CSV table of C-alpha atoms in Angstrom, one decimal:
chain,number,residue,atom,x,y,z
X,1,UNK,CA,-31.4,-16.0,-50.6
X,2,UNK,CA,-34.9,-16.5,-49.2
X,3,UNK,CA,-34.6,-19.6,-47.2
X,4,UNK,CA,-38.4,-20.0,-46.9
X,5,UNK,CA,-38.6,-20.5,-50.7
X,6,UNK,CA,-35.5,-22.3,-51.7
X,7,UNK,CA,-33.4,-25.0,-50.0
X,8,UNK,CA,-30.5,-23.4,-48.2
X,9,UNK,CA,-27.2,-24.6,-49.7
X,10,UNK,CA,-24.6,-26.0,-47.3
X,11,UNK,CA,-22.2,-23.7,-49.0
X,12,UNK,CA,-24.3,-20.7,-47.9
X,13,UNK,CA,-23.8,-21.8,-44.3
X,14,UNK,CA,-20.1,-22.4,-44.8
X,15,UNK,CA,-19.4,-19.1,-46.5
X,16,UNK,CA,-17.4,-20.6,-49.3
X,17,UNK,CA,-17.9,-22.7,-52.4
X,18,UNK,CA,-17.1,-26.4,-52.3
X,19,UNK,CA,-15.1,-27.6,-55.2
X,20,UNK,CA,-16.2,-30.7,-57.2
X,21,UNK,CA,-14.6,-34.0,-56.1
X,22,UNK,CA,-14.7,-37.5,-57.5
X,23,UNK,CA,-12.5,-40.0,-55.7
X,24,UNK,CA,-13.4,-42.2,-52.8
X,25,UNK,CA,-13.3,-40.2,-49.5
X,26,UNK,CA,-11.2,-42.9,-48.0
X,27,UNK,CA,-8.1,-41.4,-49.4
X,28,UNK,CA,-8.8,-37.7,-48.9
X,29,UNK,CA,-7.1,-35.2,-46.7
X,30,UNK,CA,-9.0,-32.2,-45.2
X,31,UNK,CA,-10.9,-30.5,-47.9
X,32,UNK,CA,-9.5,-27.3,-49.5
X,33,UNK,CA,-12.4,-25.3,-48.3
X,34,UNK,CA,-12.4,-26.8,-44.8
X,35,UNK,CA,-11.4,-24.4,-42.0
X,36,UNK,CA,-7.6,-24.0,-41.6
X,37,UNK,CA,-5.9,-25.4,-38.5
X,38,UNK,CA,-6.5,-23.1,-35.6
X,39,UNK,CA,-3.4,-21.7,-33.9
X,40,UNK,CA,-3.5,-19.0,-31.3
X,41,UNK,CA,-6.3,-17.6,-29.0
X,42,UNK,CA,-7.1,-14.8,-31.3
X,43,UNK,CA,-7.7,-17.1,-34.3
X,44,UNK,CA,-9.7,-19.4,-32.0
X,45,UNK,CA,-12.1,-16.7,-30.9
X,46,UNK,CA,-12.5,-15.4,-34.5
X,47,UNK,CA,-13.4,-18.8,-35.8
X,48,UNK,CA,-15.6,-19.4,-32.7
X,49,UNK,CA,-17.7,-16.3,-33.6
X,50,UNK,CA,-17.9,-17.3,-37.2
X,51,UNK,CA,-19.1,-20.8,-36.3
X,52,UNK,CA,-21.4,-19.4,-33.6
X,53,UNK,CA,-23.2,-17.4,-36.3
X,54,UNK,CA,-23.7,-20.4,-38.4
X,55,UNK,CA,-24.9,-22.5,-35.5
X,56,UNK,CA,-27.3,-20.0,-34.1
X,57,UNK,CA,-28.7,-19.3,-37.6
X,58,UNK,CA,-30.0,-22.9,-37.2
X,59,UNK,CA,-30.3,-23.1,-33.4
X,60,UNK,CA,-32.4,-20.0,-32.7
X,61,UNK,CA,-35.5,-21.1,-34.7
X,62,UNK,CA,-34.9,-24.8,-33.7
X,63,UNK,CA,-34.9,-23.7,-30.0
X,64,UNK,CA,-38.2,-21.9,-30.5
X,65,UNK,CA,-39.7,-25.0,-32.2
X,66,UNK,CA,-38.6,-27.2,-29.4
X,67,UNK,CA,-39.9,-24.8,-26.8
X,68,UNK,CA,-43.1,-24.3,-28.6
X,69,UNK,CA,-43.9,-28.0,-29.2
X,70,UNK,CA,-42.9,-29.0,-25.7
X,71,UNK,CA,-44.9,-26.2,-24.3
X,72,UNK,CA,-48.0,-27.8,-25.7
X,73,UNK,CA,-47.8,-30.5,-23.0
X,74,UNK,CA,-46.4,-28.0,-20.5
X,75,UNK,CA,-49.5,-25.6,-20.9
X,76,UNK,CA,-51.8,-28.6,-20.6
X,77,UNK,CA,-50.3,-29.7,-17.3
X,78,UNK,CA,-50.5,-26.1,-15.9
X,79,UNK,CA,-54.2,-26.0,-16.6
X,80,UNK,CA,-54.6,-29.5,-15.2
X,81,UNK,CA,-52.8,-28.5,-12.0
X,82,UNK,CA,-55.5,-25.9,-11.4
X,83,UNK,CA,-58.3,-28.5,-11.8
X,84,UNK,CA,-57.1,-30.9,-9.2
X,85,UNK,CA,-54.3,-33.2,-8.0
X,86,UNK,CA,-55.8,-36.3,-9.6
X,87,UNK,CA,-56.1,-34.5,-13.0
X,88,UNK,CA,-52.6,-33.2,-12.7
X,89,UNK,CA,-51.3,-36.7,-11.9
X,90,UNK,CA,-53.3,-38.3,-14.7
X,91,UNK,CA,-52.1,-35.8,-17.3
X,92,UNK,CA,-48.5,-36.1,-16.0
X,93,UNK,CA,-48.5,-39.9,-16.3
X,94,UNK,CA,-50.2,-39.8,-19.7
X,95,UNK,CA,-47.8,-37.3,-21.1
X,96,UNK,CA,-44.7,-38.7,-19.4
X,97,UNK,CA,-45.3,-42.4,-19.7
X,98,UNK,CA,-47.8,-43.1,-22.5
X,99,UNK,CA,-47.2,-40.2,-24.9
X,100,UNK,CA,-43.6,-40.1,-23.7
X,101,UNK,CA,-43.1,-43.7,-24.8
X,102,UNK,CA,-44.6,-43.1,-28.3
X,103,UNK,CA,-42.8,-39.7,-28.6
X,104,UNK,CA,-39.5,-41.4,-27.9
X,105,UNK,CA,-40.1,-44.2,-30.4
X,106,UNK,CA,-41.4,-41.9,-33.2
X,107,UNK,CA,-38.8,-39.1,-32.7
X,108,UNK,CA,-36.0,-41.7,-32.5
X,109,UNK,CA,-37.1,-43.5,-35.6
X,110,UNK,CA,-37.5,-40.2,-37.4
X,111,UNK,CA,-34.0,-39.2,-36.3
X,112,UNK,CA,-32.6,-41.6,-38.9
X,113,UNK,CA,-33.4,-38.9,-41.4
X,114,UNK,CA,-31.1,-36.5,-39.6
X,115,UNK,CA,-28.2,-38.6,-40.6
X,116,UNK,CA,-29.3,-39.5,-44.1
X,117,UNK,CA,-31.0,-36.2,-45.1
X,118,UNK,CA,-28.2,-34.1,-43.5
X,119,UNK,CA,-25.3,-35.9,-45.1
X,120,UNK,CA,-27.2,-36.1,-48.5
X,121,UNK,CA,-27.9,-32.4,-48.5
X,122,UNK,CA,-24.3,-31.6,-47.6
X,123,UNK,CA,-23.2,-33.7,-50.6
X,124,UNK,CA,-25.7,-31.9,-52.8
X,125,UNK,CA,-27.8,-35.1,-53.3
X,126,UNK,CA,-31.0,-33.1,-52.8
X,127,UNK,CA,-33.3,-35.3,-54.9
X,128,UNK,CA,-33.0,-38.1,-52.3
X,129,UNK,CA,-34.5,-36.1,-49.4
X,130,UNK,CA,-38.1,-36.6,-50.4
X,131,UNK,CA,-37.6,-40.3,-50.9
X,132,UNK,CA,-36.1,-40.7,-47.5
X,133,UNK,CA,-39.0,-38.8,-45.9
X,134,UNK,CA,-41.6,-41.0,-47.6
X,135,UNK,CA,-39.8,-44.2,-46.5
X,136,UNK,CA,-39.9,-42.8,-42.9
X,137,UNK,CA,-43.6,-42.1,-43.2
X,138,UNK,CA,-44.3,-45.7,-44.2
X,139,UNK,CA,-42.2,-47.1,-41.3
X,140,UNK,CA,-43.5,-44.7,-38.7
X,141,UNK,CA,-47.2,-45.2,-39.6
X,142,UNK,CA,-46.9,-48.9,-39.3
X,143,UNK,CA,-45.1,-48.5,-36.0
X,144,UNK,CA,-47.9,-46.2,-34.8
X,145,UNK,CA,-50.5,-48.9,-35.5
X,146,UNK,CA,-48.7,-51.3,-33.1
X,147,UNK,CA,-48.1,-48.7,-30.4
X,148,UNK,CA,-51.8,-47.8,-30.6
X,149,UNK,CA,-52.6,-50.9,-28.6
X,150,UNK,CA,-50.5,-49.6,-25.7
X,151,UNK,CA,-52.9,-46.5,-25.7
X,152,UNK,CA,-56.0,-48.8,-25.8
X,153,UNK,CA,-54.8,-50.9,-22.8
X,154,UNK,CA,-53.0,-48.0,-21.0
X,155,UNK,CA,-55.0,-48.3,-17.8
X,156,UNK,CA,-54.3,-52.0,-17.5
X,157,UNK,CA,-50.6,-51.5,-18.3
X,158,UNK,CA,-50.2,-48.8,-15.7
X,159,UNK,CA,-51.8,-51.0,-13.1
X,160,UNK,CA,-49.6,-53.9,-14.1
X,161,UNK,CA,-46.5,-51.8,-13.4
X,162,UNK,CA,-47.8,-50.8,-10.0
X,163,UNK,CA,-49.5,-47.4,-10.5
X,164,UNK,CA,-52.5,-46.7,-8.2
X,165,UNK,CA,-55.9,-47.6,-9.6
X,166,UNK,CA,-57.2,-44.1,-9.4
X,167,UNK,CA,-54.3,-42.6,-11.4
X,168,UNK,CA,-54.2,-45.5,-13.9
X,169,UNK,CA,-57.9,-45.2,-14.7
X,170,UNK,CA,-57.8,-41.4,-15.3
X,171,UNK,CA,-54.6,-41.6,-17.4
X,172,UNK,CA,-56.0,-44.6,-19.4
X,173,UNK,CA,-59.2,-42.7,-20.2
X,174,UNK,CA,-57.1,-39.8,-21.5
X,175,UNK,CA,-54.9,-42.1,-23.5
X,176,UNK,CA,-57.8,-43.3,-25.6
X,177,UNK,CA,-58.5,-39.7,-26.6
X,178,UNK,CA,-54.8,-39.2,-27.4
X,179,UNK,CA,-54.6,-41.8,-30.2
X,180,UNK,CA,-54.9,-39.1,-33.0
X,181,UNK,CA,-51.7,-37.5,-31.5
X,182,UNK,CA,-49.9,-40.7,-32.0
X,183,UNK,CA,-50.5,-40.7,-35.8
X,184,UNK,CA,-49.6,-37.0,-35.8
X,185,UNK,CA,-46.2,-37.9,-34.4
X,186,UNK,CA,-45.8,-40.4,-37.3
X,187,UNK,CA,-46.5,-37.8,-39.9
X,188,UNK,CA,-44.7,-34.9,-38.2
X,189,UNK,CA,-41.2,-36.2,-37.3
X,190,UNK,CA,-40.1,-37.2,-40.8
X,191,UNK,CA,-41.3,-33.8,-42.1
X,192,UNK,CA,-39.4,-32.0,-39.4
X,193,UNK,CA,-36.1,-33.8,-40.2
X,194,UNK,CA,-36.7,-33.3,-43.9
X,195,UNK,CA,-37.1,-29.5,-43.4
X,196,UNK,CA,-34.4,-29.4,-40.8
X,197,UNK,CA,-31.8,-30.9,-43.1
X,198,UNK,CA,-32.4,-28.0,-45.5
X,199,UNK,CA,-32.2,-25.4,-42.7
X,200,UNK,CA,-35.8,-24.5,-43.2
X,201,UNK,CA,-36.3,-23.8,-39.6
X,202,UNK,CA,-38.1,-20.5,-39.8
X,203,UNK,CA,-41.3,-21.8,-41.4
X,204,UNK,CA,-41.4,-24.5,-38.8
X,205,UNK,CA,-41.0,-21.9,-36.1
X,206,UNK,CA,-43.9,-19.8,-37.4
X,207,UNK,CA,-46.2,-22.8,-37.6
X,208,UNK,CA,-45.3,-23.9,-34.1
X,209,UNK,CA,-45.8,-20.4,-32.7
X,210,UNK,CA,-49.3,-20.1,-34.2
X,211,UNK,CA,-50.1,-23.6,-32.9
X,212,UNK,CA,-49.0,-22.6,-29.3
X,213,UNK,CA,-51.1,-19.5,-29.3
X,214,UNK,CA,-54.2,-21.5,-30.4
X,215,UNK,CA,-53.4,-24.2,-27.9
X,216,UNK,CA,-53.3,-21.8,-24.9
X,217,UNK,CA,-56.6,-20.3,-25.8
X,218,UNK,CA,-58.5,-23.6,-26.5
X,219,UNK,CA,-57.0,-25.2,-23.4
X,220,UNK,CA,-58.4,-22.5,-21.2
X,221,UNK,CA,-61.7,-22.6,-23.1
X,222,UNK,CA,-62.2,-26.4,-23.0
X,223,UNK,CA,-60.5,-27.3,-19.7
X,224,UNK,CA,-61.5,-24.5,-17.4
X,225,UNK,CA,-64.3,-22.5,-19.0
X,226,UNK,CA,-66.3,-25.4,-20.4
X,227,UNK,CA,-65.0,-27.8,-17.7
X,228,UNK,CA,-64.2,-30.7,-20.1
X,229,UNK,CA,-61.3,-31.6,-17.8
X,230,UNK,CA,-58.8,-34.2,-19.1
X,231,UNK,CA,-61.0,-34.9,-22.2
X,232,UNK,CA,-60.6,-31.3,-23.2
X,233,UNK,CA,-56.8,-31.6,-22.6
X,234,UNK,CA,-56.7,-34.5,-25.0
X,235,UNK,CA,-58.8,-32.9,-27.7
X,236,UNK,CA,-56.7,-29.7,-27.7
X,237,UNK,CA,-53.4,-31.6,-27.8
X,238,UNK,CA,-54.7,-33.7,-30.7
X,239,UNK,CA,-55.8,-30.7,-32.6
X,240,UNK,CA,-52.6,-28.7,-32.0
X,241,UNK,CA,-50.4,-31.5,-33.3
X,242,UNK,CA,-52.5,-32.1,-36.4
X,243,UNK,CA,-52.5,-28.3,-37.1
X,244,UNK,CA,-48.7,-28.5,-37.2
X,245,UNK,CA,-48.7,-31.6,-39.5
X,246,UNK,CA,-51.2,-30.1,-42.0
X,247,UNK,CA,-49.4,-26.7,-42.1
X,248,UNK,CA,-46.1,-28.3,-42.8
X,249,UNK,CA,-47.6,-30.6,-45.5
X,250,UNK,CA,-49.1,-27.6,-47.2
X,251,UNK,CA,-45.7,-25.9,-47.2
X,252,UNK,CA,-43.9,-28.9,-48.6
X,253,UNK,CA,-46.6,-29.6,-51.3
X,254,UNK,CA,-46.6,-25.9,-52.4
X,255,UNK,CA,-43.2,-26.4,-54.1
X,256,UNK,CA,-41.3,-24.3,-51.6
X,257,UNK,CA,-38.7,-27.1,-51.1
X,258,UNK,CA,-37.6,-27.2,-54.7
X,259,UNK,CA,-35.9,-30.4,-56.0
X,260,UNK,CA,-36.0,-32.0,-52.5
X,261,UNK,CA,-39.7,-32.7,-53.0
X,262,UNK,CA,-40.7,-34.1,-56.4
X,263,UNK,CA,-44.0,-35.7,-55.2
X,264,UNK,CA,-44.5,-39.3,-54.3
X,265,UNK,CA,-42.2,-41.9,-55.7
X,266,UNK,CA,-42.1,-45.7,-55.8
X,267,UNK,CA,-38.5,-45.5,-54.7
X,268,UNK,CA,-39.9,-45.0,-51.2
X,269,UNK,CA,-40.7,-48.7,-51.1
X,270,UNK,CA,-37.1,-49.7,-52.0
X,271,UNK,CA,-34.6,-50.9,-49.4
X,272,UNK,CA,-37.2,-50.5,-46.6
X,273,UNK,CA,-35.6,-53.3,-44.5
X,274,UNK,CA,-32.3,-51.5,-44.4
X,275,UNK,CA,-34.1,-48.2,-43.6
X,276,UNK,CA,-35.9,-50.0,-40.7
X,277,UNK,CA,-32.6,-51.1,-39.2
X,278,UNK,CA,-31.2,-47.6,-39.2
X,279,UNK,CA,-34.5,-46.2,-37.8
X,280,UNK,CA,-34.5,-48.8,-35.0
X,281,UNK,CA,-31.0,-47.9,-34.1
X,282,UNK,CA,-32.0,-44.3,-33.9
X,283,UNK,CA,-35.1,-45.1,-31.9
X,284,UNK,CA,-33.3,-47.3,-29.4
X,285,UNK,CA,-30.7,-44.6,-28.8
X,286,UNK,CA,-33.2,-41.9,-28.1
X,287,UNK,CA,-35.8,-44.0,-26.3
X,288,UNK,CA,-33.3,-45.2,-23.8
X,289,UNK,CA,-32.8,-41.6,-22.9
X,290,UNK,CA,-36.5,-40.6,-22.8
X,291,UNK,CA,-37.5,-43.7,-20.9
X,292,UNK,CA,-34.9,-43.0,-18.3
X,293,UNK,CA,-36.9,-40.0,-17.1
X,294,UNK,CA,-40.1,-42.0,-17.6
X,295,UNK,CA,-38.7,-44.5,-15.1
X,296,UNK,CA,-38.1,-41.8,-12.6
X,297,UNK,CA,-41.8,-40.9,-12.8
X,298,UNK,CA,-42.9,-44.5,-12.4
X,299,UNK,CA,-40.7,-45.1,-9.4
X,300,UNK,CA,-42.2,-42.0,-7.8
X,301,UNK,CA,-45.6,-43.6,-8.2
X,302,UNK,CA,-44.5,-46.4,-5.9
X,303,UNK,CA,-43.8,-44.1,-3.0
X,304,UNK,CA,-46.1,-44.0,0.1
X,305,UNK,CA,-47.7,-40.7,-0.8
X,306,UNK,CA,-47.8,-41.4,-4.6
X,307,UNK,CA,-49.9,-38.5,-5.7
X,308,UNK,CA,-47.8,-35.9,-4.0
X,309,UNK,CA,-44.5,-37.5,-5.2
X,310,UNK,CA,-45.7,-37.8,-8.8
X,311,UNK,CA,-47.1,-34.2,-8.8
X,312,UNK,CA,-43.9,-32.7,-7.4
X,313,UNK,CA,-41.6,-34.7,-9.6
X,314,UNK,CA,-43.7,-34.0,-12.7
X,315,UNK,CA,-43.3,-30.3,-12.1
X,316,UNK,CA,-39.5,-30.6,-11.7
X,317,UNK,CA,-39.1,-32.9,-14.8
X,318,UNK,CA,-41.3,-30.7,-16.9
X,319,UNK,CA,-39.2,-27.7,-15.9
X,320,UNK,CA,-36.1,-29.7,-16.8
X,321,UNK,CA,-37.6,-30.8,-20.1
X,322,UNK,CA,-38.7,-27.3,-20.9
X,323,UNK,CA,-35.2,-25.9,-20.3
X,324,UNK,CA,-33.8,-28.9,-22.2
X,325,UNK,CA,-35.7,-27.8,-25.3
X,326,UNK,CA,-33.1,-25.1,-25.6
X,327,UNK,CA,-30.4,-27.8,-25.7
X,328,UNK,CA,-32.6,-29.8,-28.1
X,329,UNK,CA,-32.5,-26.8,-30.4
X,330,UNK,CA,-28.8,-26.9,-30.2
X,331,UNK,CA,-29.1,-30.7,-30.8
X,332,UNK,CA,-30.9,-30.1,-34.0
X,333,UNK,CA,-28.5,-27.4,-35.1
X,334,UNK,CA,-25.3,-29.4,-34.4
X,335,UNK,CA,-26.8,-32.5,-36.1
X,336,UNK,CA,-27.4,-30.4,-39.2
X,337,UNK,CA,-23.9,-28.8,-39.0
X,338,UNK,CA,-22.1,-32.1,-38.5
X,339,UNK,CA,-24.1,-34.1,-41.1
X,340,UNK,CA,-23.8,-31.3,-43.7
X,341,UNK,CA,-20.1,-30.8,-43.1
X,342,UNK,CA,-19.3,-34.5,-43.1
X,343,UNK,CA,-21.4,-34.9,-46.3
X,344,UNK,CA,-19.5,-32.0,-47.9
X,345,UNK,CA,-16.2,-33.6,-46.7
X,346,UNK,CA,-15.2,-30.8,-44.2
X,347,UNK,CA,-14.0,-32.8,-41.2
X,348,UNK,CA,-12.2,-30.0,-39.4
X,349,UNK,CA,-15.3,-27.7,-39.7
X,350,UNK,CA,-17.5,-30.5,-38.3
X,351,UNK,CA,-15.1,-31.0,-35.3
X,352,UNK,CA,-15.0,-27.2,-34.5
X,353,UNK,CA,-18.8,-27.0,-34.7
X,354,UNK,CA,-19.0,-29.6,-31.9
X,355,UNK,CA,-16.7,-27.5,-29.7
X,356,UNK,CA,-18.8,-24.4,-30.2
X,357,UNK,CA,-22.1,-26.2,-29.6
X,358,UNK,CA,-20.9,-27.9,-26.3
X,359,UNK,CA,-19.5,-24.6,-24.9
X,360,UNK,CA,-22.7,-22.7,-25.8
X,361,UNK,CA,-25.0,-25.3,-24.3
X,362,UNK,CA,-23.1,-25.4,-21.0
X,363,UNK,CA,-23.3,-21.6,-20.7
X,364,UNK,CA,-27.0,-21.6,-21.6
X,365,UNK,CA,-27.7,-24.3,-18.9
X,366,UNK,CA,-26.2,-22.1,-16.1
X,367,UNK,CA,-28.7,-19.3,-16.5
X,368,UNK,CA,-32.0,-21.2,-15.7
X,369,UNK,CA,-30.3,-23.2,-13.0
X,370,UNK,CA,-29.3,-20.0,-11.1
X,371,UNK,CA,-32.7,-18.5,-11.7
X,372,UNK,CA,-34.5,-21.5,-10.2
X,373,UNK,CA,-32.3,-21.5,-7.2
X,374,UNK,CA,-33.0,-17.8,-6.6
X,375,UNK,CA,-36.8,-18.2,-7.0
X,376,UNK,CA,-37.3,-21.6,-5.5
X,377,UNK,CA,-39.6,-20.3,-2.7
X,378,UNK,CA,-41.9,-18.7,-5.3
X,379,UNK,CA,-42.2,-20.7,-8.6
X,380,UNK,CA,-43.7,-23.9,-7.2
X,381,UNK,CA,-47.0,-22.1,-6.5
X,382,UNK,CA,-47.3,-21.4,-10.2
X,383,UNK,CA,-47.8,-25.1,-10.9
X,384,UNK,CA,-49.9,-26.4,-7.9
X,385,UNK,CA,-52.1,-25.0,-5.1
X,386,UNK,CA,-51.2,-27.9,-2.8
X,387,UNK,CA,-48.8,-27.0,0.0
X,388,UNK,CA,-47.2,-30.4,0.2
X,389,UNK,CA,-46.4,-30.4,-3.5
X,390,UNK,CA,-44.9,-26.9,-3.2
X,391,UNK,CA,-42.7,-28.0,-0.3
X,392,UNK,CA,-41.4,-31.1,-2.1
X,393,UNK,CA,-40.6,-29.1,-5.3
X,394,UNK,CA,-38.7,-26.5,-3.1
X,395,UNK,CA,-36.6,-29.4,-1.6
X,396,UNK,CA,-35.9,-30.9,-5.1
X,397,UNK,CA,-34.8,-27.6,-6.7
X,398,UNK,CA,-31.1,-27.8,-6.0
X,399,UNK,CA,-31.0,-31.3,-7.6
X,400,UNK,CA,-33.1,-29.9,-10.5
X,401,UNK,CA,-30.5,-27.1,-11.1
X,402,UNK,CA,-27.6,-29.6,-11.3
X,403,UNK,CA,-29.5,-31.8,-13.7
X,404,UNK,CA,-30.3,-28.8,-16.0
X,405,UNK,CA,-26.6,-28.0,-16.4
X,406,UNK,CA,-25.7,-31.6,-17.2
X,407,UNK,CA,-28.7,-32.2,-19.5
X,408,UNK,CA,-28.0,-29.0,-21.4
X,409,UNK,CA,-24.7,-30.6,-22.7
X,410,UNK,CA,-25.9,-34.1,-23.1
X,411,UNK,CA,-28.4,-33.5,-26.0
X,412,UNK,CA,-25.8,-31.6,-27.9
X,413,UNK,CA,-23.5,-34.7,-27.8
X,414,UNK,CA,-26.4,-36.9,-28.9
X,415,UNK,CA,-26.9,-34.5,-31.8
X,416,UNK,CA,-23.3,-35.0,-32.8
X,417,UNK,CA,-23.9,-38.8,-32.6
X,418,UNK,CA,-27.0,-38.5,-34.9
X,419,UNK,CA,-25.2,-36.2,-37.3
X,420,UNK,CA,-22.3,-38.7,-37.5
X,421,UNK,CA,-24.5,-41.8,-37.7
X,422,UNK,CA,-23.2,-43.3,-34.4
X,423,UNK,CA,-26.7,-44.2,-33.1
X,424,UNK,CA,-26.1,-47.9,-32.6
X,425,UNK,CA,-22.9,-47.4,-30.5
X,426,UNK,CA,-24.5,-44.7,-28.4
X,427,UNK,CA,-27.5,-47.1,-27.8
X,428,UNK,CA,-25.0,-49.5,-26.1
X,429,UNK,CA,-23.5,-46.7,-24.0
X,430,UNK,CA,-27.0,-45.7,-22.9
X,431,UNK,CA,-27.9,-49.2,-21.8
X,432,UNK,CA,-24.8,-49.5,-19.6
X,433,UNK,CA,-24.8,-46.0,-18.1
X,434,UNK,CA,-28.5,-45.6,-17.6
X,435,UNK,CA,-29.8,-49.1,-16.9
X,436,UNK,CA,-26.8,-51.0,-15.5
X,437,UNK,CA,-25.7,-48.1,-13.2
X,438,UNK,CA,-28.2,-45.3,-13.0
X,439,UNK,CA,-31.5,-47.0,-12.3
X,440,UNK,CA,-30.1,-49.6,-9.8
X,441,UNK,CA,-28.3,-46.8,-8.0
X,442,UNK,CA,-31.5,-44.8,-7.9
X,443,UNK,CA,-33.5,-47.7,-6.5
X,444,UNK,CA,-30.9,-48.5,-3.8
X,445,UNK,CA,-30.7,-44.9,-2.7
X,446,UNK,CA,-34.4,-44.3,-2.9
X,447,UNK,CA,-35.8,-47.4,-1.2
X,448,UNK,CA,-32.9,-49.3,0.5
X,449,UNK,CA,-31.4,-46.1,2.0
X,450,UNK,CA,-34.8,-44.6,2.4
X,451,UNK,CA,-33.9,-41.3,0.7
X,452,UNK,CA,-37.2,-41.2,-1.2
X,453,UNK,CA,-37.7,-39.3,-4.4
X,454,UNK,CA,-34.4,-37.5,-3.9
X,455,UNK,CA,-32.5,-40.8,-3.6
X,456,UNK,CA,-34.0,-42.1,-6.9
X,457,UNK,CA,-33.0,-38.9,-8.6
X,458,UNK,CA,-29.5,-38.9,-7.1
X,459,UNK,CA,-28.8,-42.4,-8.4
X,460,UNK,CA,-30.2,-41.7,-11.8
X,461,UNK,CA,-28.1,-38.5,-12.0
X,462,UNK,CA,-25.0,-40.7,-11.6
X,463,UNK,CA,-26.0,-42.6,-14.8
X,464,UNK,CA,-26.5,-39.3,-16.7
X,465,UNK,CA,-23.1,-38.0,-15.6
X,466,UNK,CA,-21.4,-41.3,-16.6
X,467,UNK,CA,-23.2,-41.3,-20.1
X,468,UNK,CA,-22.3,-37.6,-20.7
X,469,UNK,CA,-18.6,-38.3,-19.8
X,470,UNK,CA,-18.4,-41.3,-22.2
X,471,UNK,CA,-19.9,-39.3,-25.0
X,472,UNK,CA,-17.4,-36.4,-24.3
X,473,UNK,CA,-14.5,-38.9,-24.5
X,474,UNK,CA,-15.9,-40.4,-27.7
X,475,UNK,CA,-16.2,-37.1,-29.4
X,476,UNK,CA,-12.8,-36.0,-28.3
X,477,UNK,CA,-11.2,-39.2,-29.7
X,478,UNK,CA,-13.1,-39.2,-33.0
X,479,UNK,CA,-11.2,-39.3,-36.2
X,480,UNK,CA,-13.2,-36.8,-38.3
X,481,UNK,CA,-11.4,-37.6,-41.5
X,482,UNK,CA,-12.6,-41.2,-41.2
X,483,UNK,CA,-16.1,-40.0,-40.3
X,484,UNK,CA,-16.3,-38.0,-43.5
X,485,UNK,CA,-15.2,-41.1,-45.5
X,486,UNK,CA,-18.0,-43.1,-43.9
X,487,UNK,CA,-20.5,-40.4,-44.7
X,488,UNK,CA,-19.7,-40.7,-48.4
X,489,UNK,CA,-20.1,-44.4,-48.3
X,490,UNK,CA,-23.4,-44.0,-46.5
X,491,UNK,CA,-24.7,-41.6,-49.2
X,492,UNK,CA,-23.9,-44.2,-51.9
X,493,UNK,CA,-25.5,-47.0,-49.9
X,494,UNK,CA,-28.8,-45.2,-49.7
X,495,UNK,CA,-29.1,-44.2,-53.3
X,496,UNK,CA,-27.0,-41.1,-53.7
X,497,UNK,CA,-24.5,-40.4,-56.4
X,498,UNK,CA,-20.7,-40.4,-55.7
X,499,UNK,CA,-19.2,-37.1,-54.8
X,500,UNK,CA,-17.0,-35.6,-57.6
X,501,UNK,CA,-13.6,-34.3,-56.5
X,502,UNK,CA,-11.5,-31.7,-58.3
X,503,UNK,CA,-8.2,-33.5,-58.1
X,504,UNK,CA,-9.7,-36.7,-59.6
X,505,UNK,CA,-11.1,-34.8,-62.5
X,506,UNK,CA,-7.7,-33.3,-63.2
X,507,UNK,CA,-6.1,-36.8,-63.0
């Protein structure tokens, strides 16, 4: 089957045909086509390889998409670093704080579709996917309008929270030029989740790859060659994101998604309030994670030598986020696998998918961590010409390596939460671990104990370790049969048809 032209059936990923079912999932036992109980090491490794192929079929293009889209900001900051320290600080603050805020809100609200579209697709309720996407478009566009005022008054907001006047003015000027990107986020994320649920990753990867190539060329042209500075950076970022949006729209409107897109429908305006609640739960969960790292940047801006601290920390965080895009690819893949399998009533398969994803993400995180430790005397010069910045990056590298390993596993666990629809609970976990423990510990170690940027990062790392540990325990103790039951109820709640079961037809 050509997955670029037709929706990929969840049965294609599973390698078997799901029988029809009809009764309430609350009374089922593991589906007949679920994986059998695993007994013995040989059986475990065989099933591990089978599930790895299914996971990486989704994860490989998803990783490329995450790398490509994150690299848009990454490339911009590299060019800004070769213009000057003020420009690098301004672009870093704008991307991390202002765009980072809107990115977290929009991606988080769009992530509600990962649960709904993924489970509906797994249950063969394909017709509802387009309706869900349109509802999300409406909600995210309205949200973008209100967030736009943060962009308009960005300079004042940054000064209010204690950033230096020089950096605030430069970042605020860039933010005004970045408003088109905000609306691109509102259009893009619902489309991305819509396509992702159908395993249409390859077309998204191609579009992202073309956008990245164009972005590199025009960033060089406008920022360095034509000397447009941070204005050029904003213009190219806006254009790159809108290129992605328009290309994906053309693909969807072309009819390549089959029954999942049947053009615009008035159903999109139904049950908007309930959809808003689910979107807000998703947004809070993800934003609390994104803002945690934004807070690290802000606290660095309060140090005595703010420009050096912000520049060095922005380099480290950007490397961490760049590596985390691999884990975010696994996040997308495991979210699809869990939601599809729960929607198809295959709880054991969903559980085993989680095991494979967590092990794979941990091993992947080790590779860049070791590479950074080996090359820590060399790589800082790639991002800045300033000797002080290079020295601080060198000193922060061991801490960066530890964070990369931990933050390779954490997004995968968040993907499991999204696929299972646990966003509200994880939001509470994030509040306690990050904001009750992590940030206060960071402030105490950074300022009270006079450990500087390293102290802030040490304290916040404690919060990350605690949050990851809680999610691991939660996943370990999950009743996957119950989660599959909840998935069917959720599909009915949002307009899908009940799943038909073979044994009920016979009865």
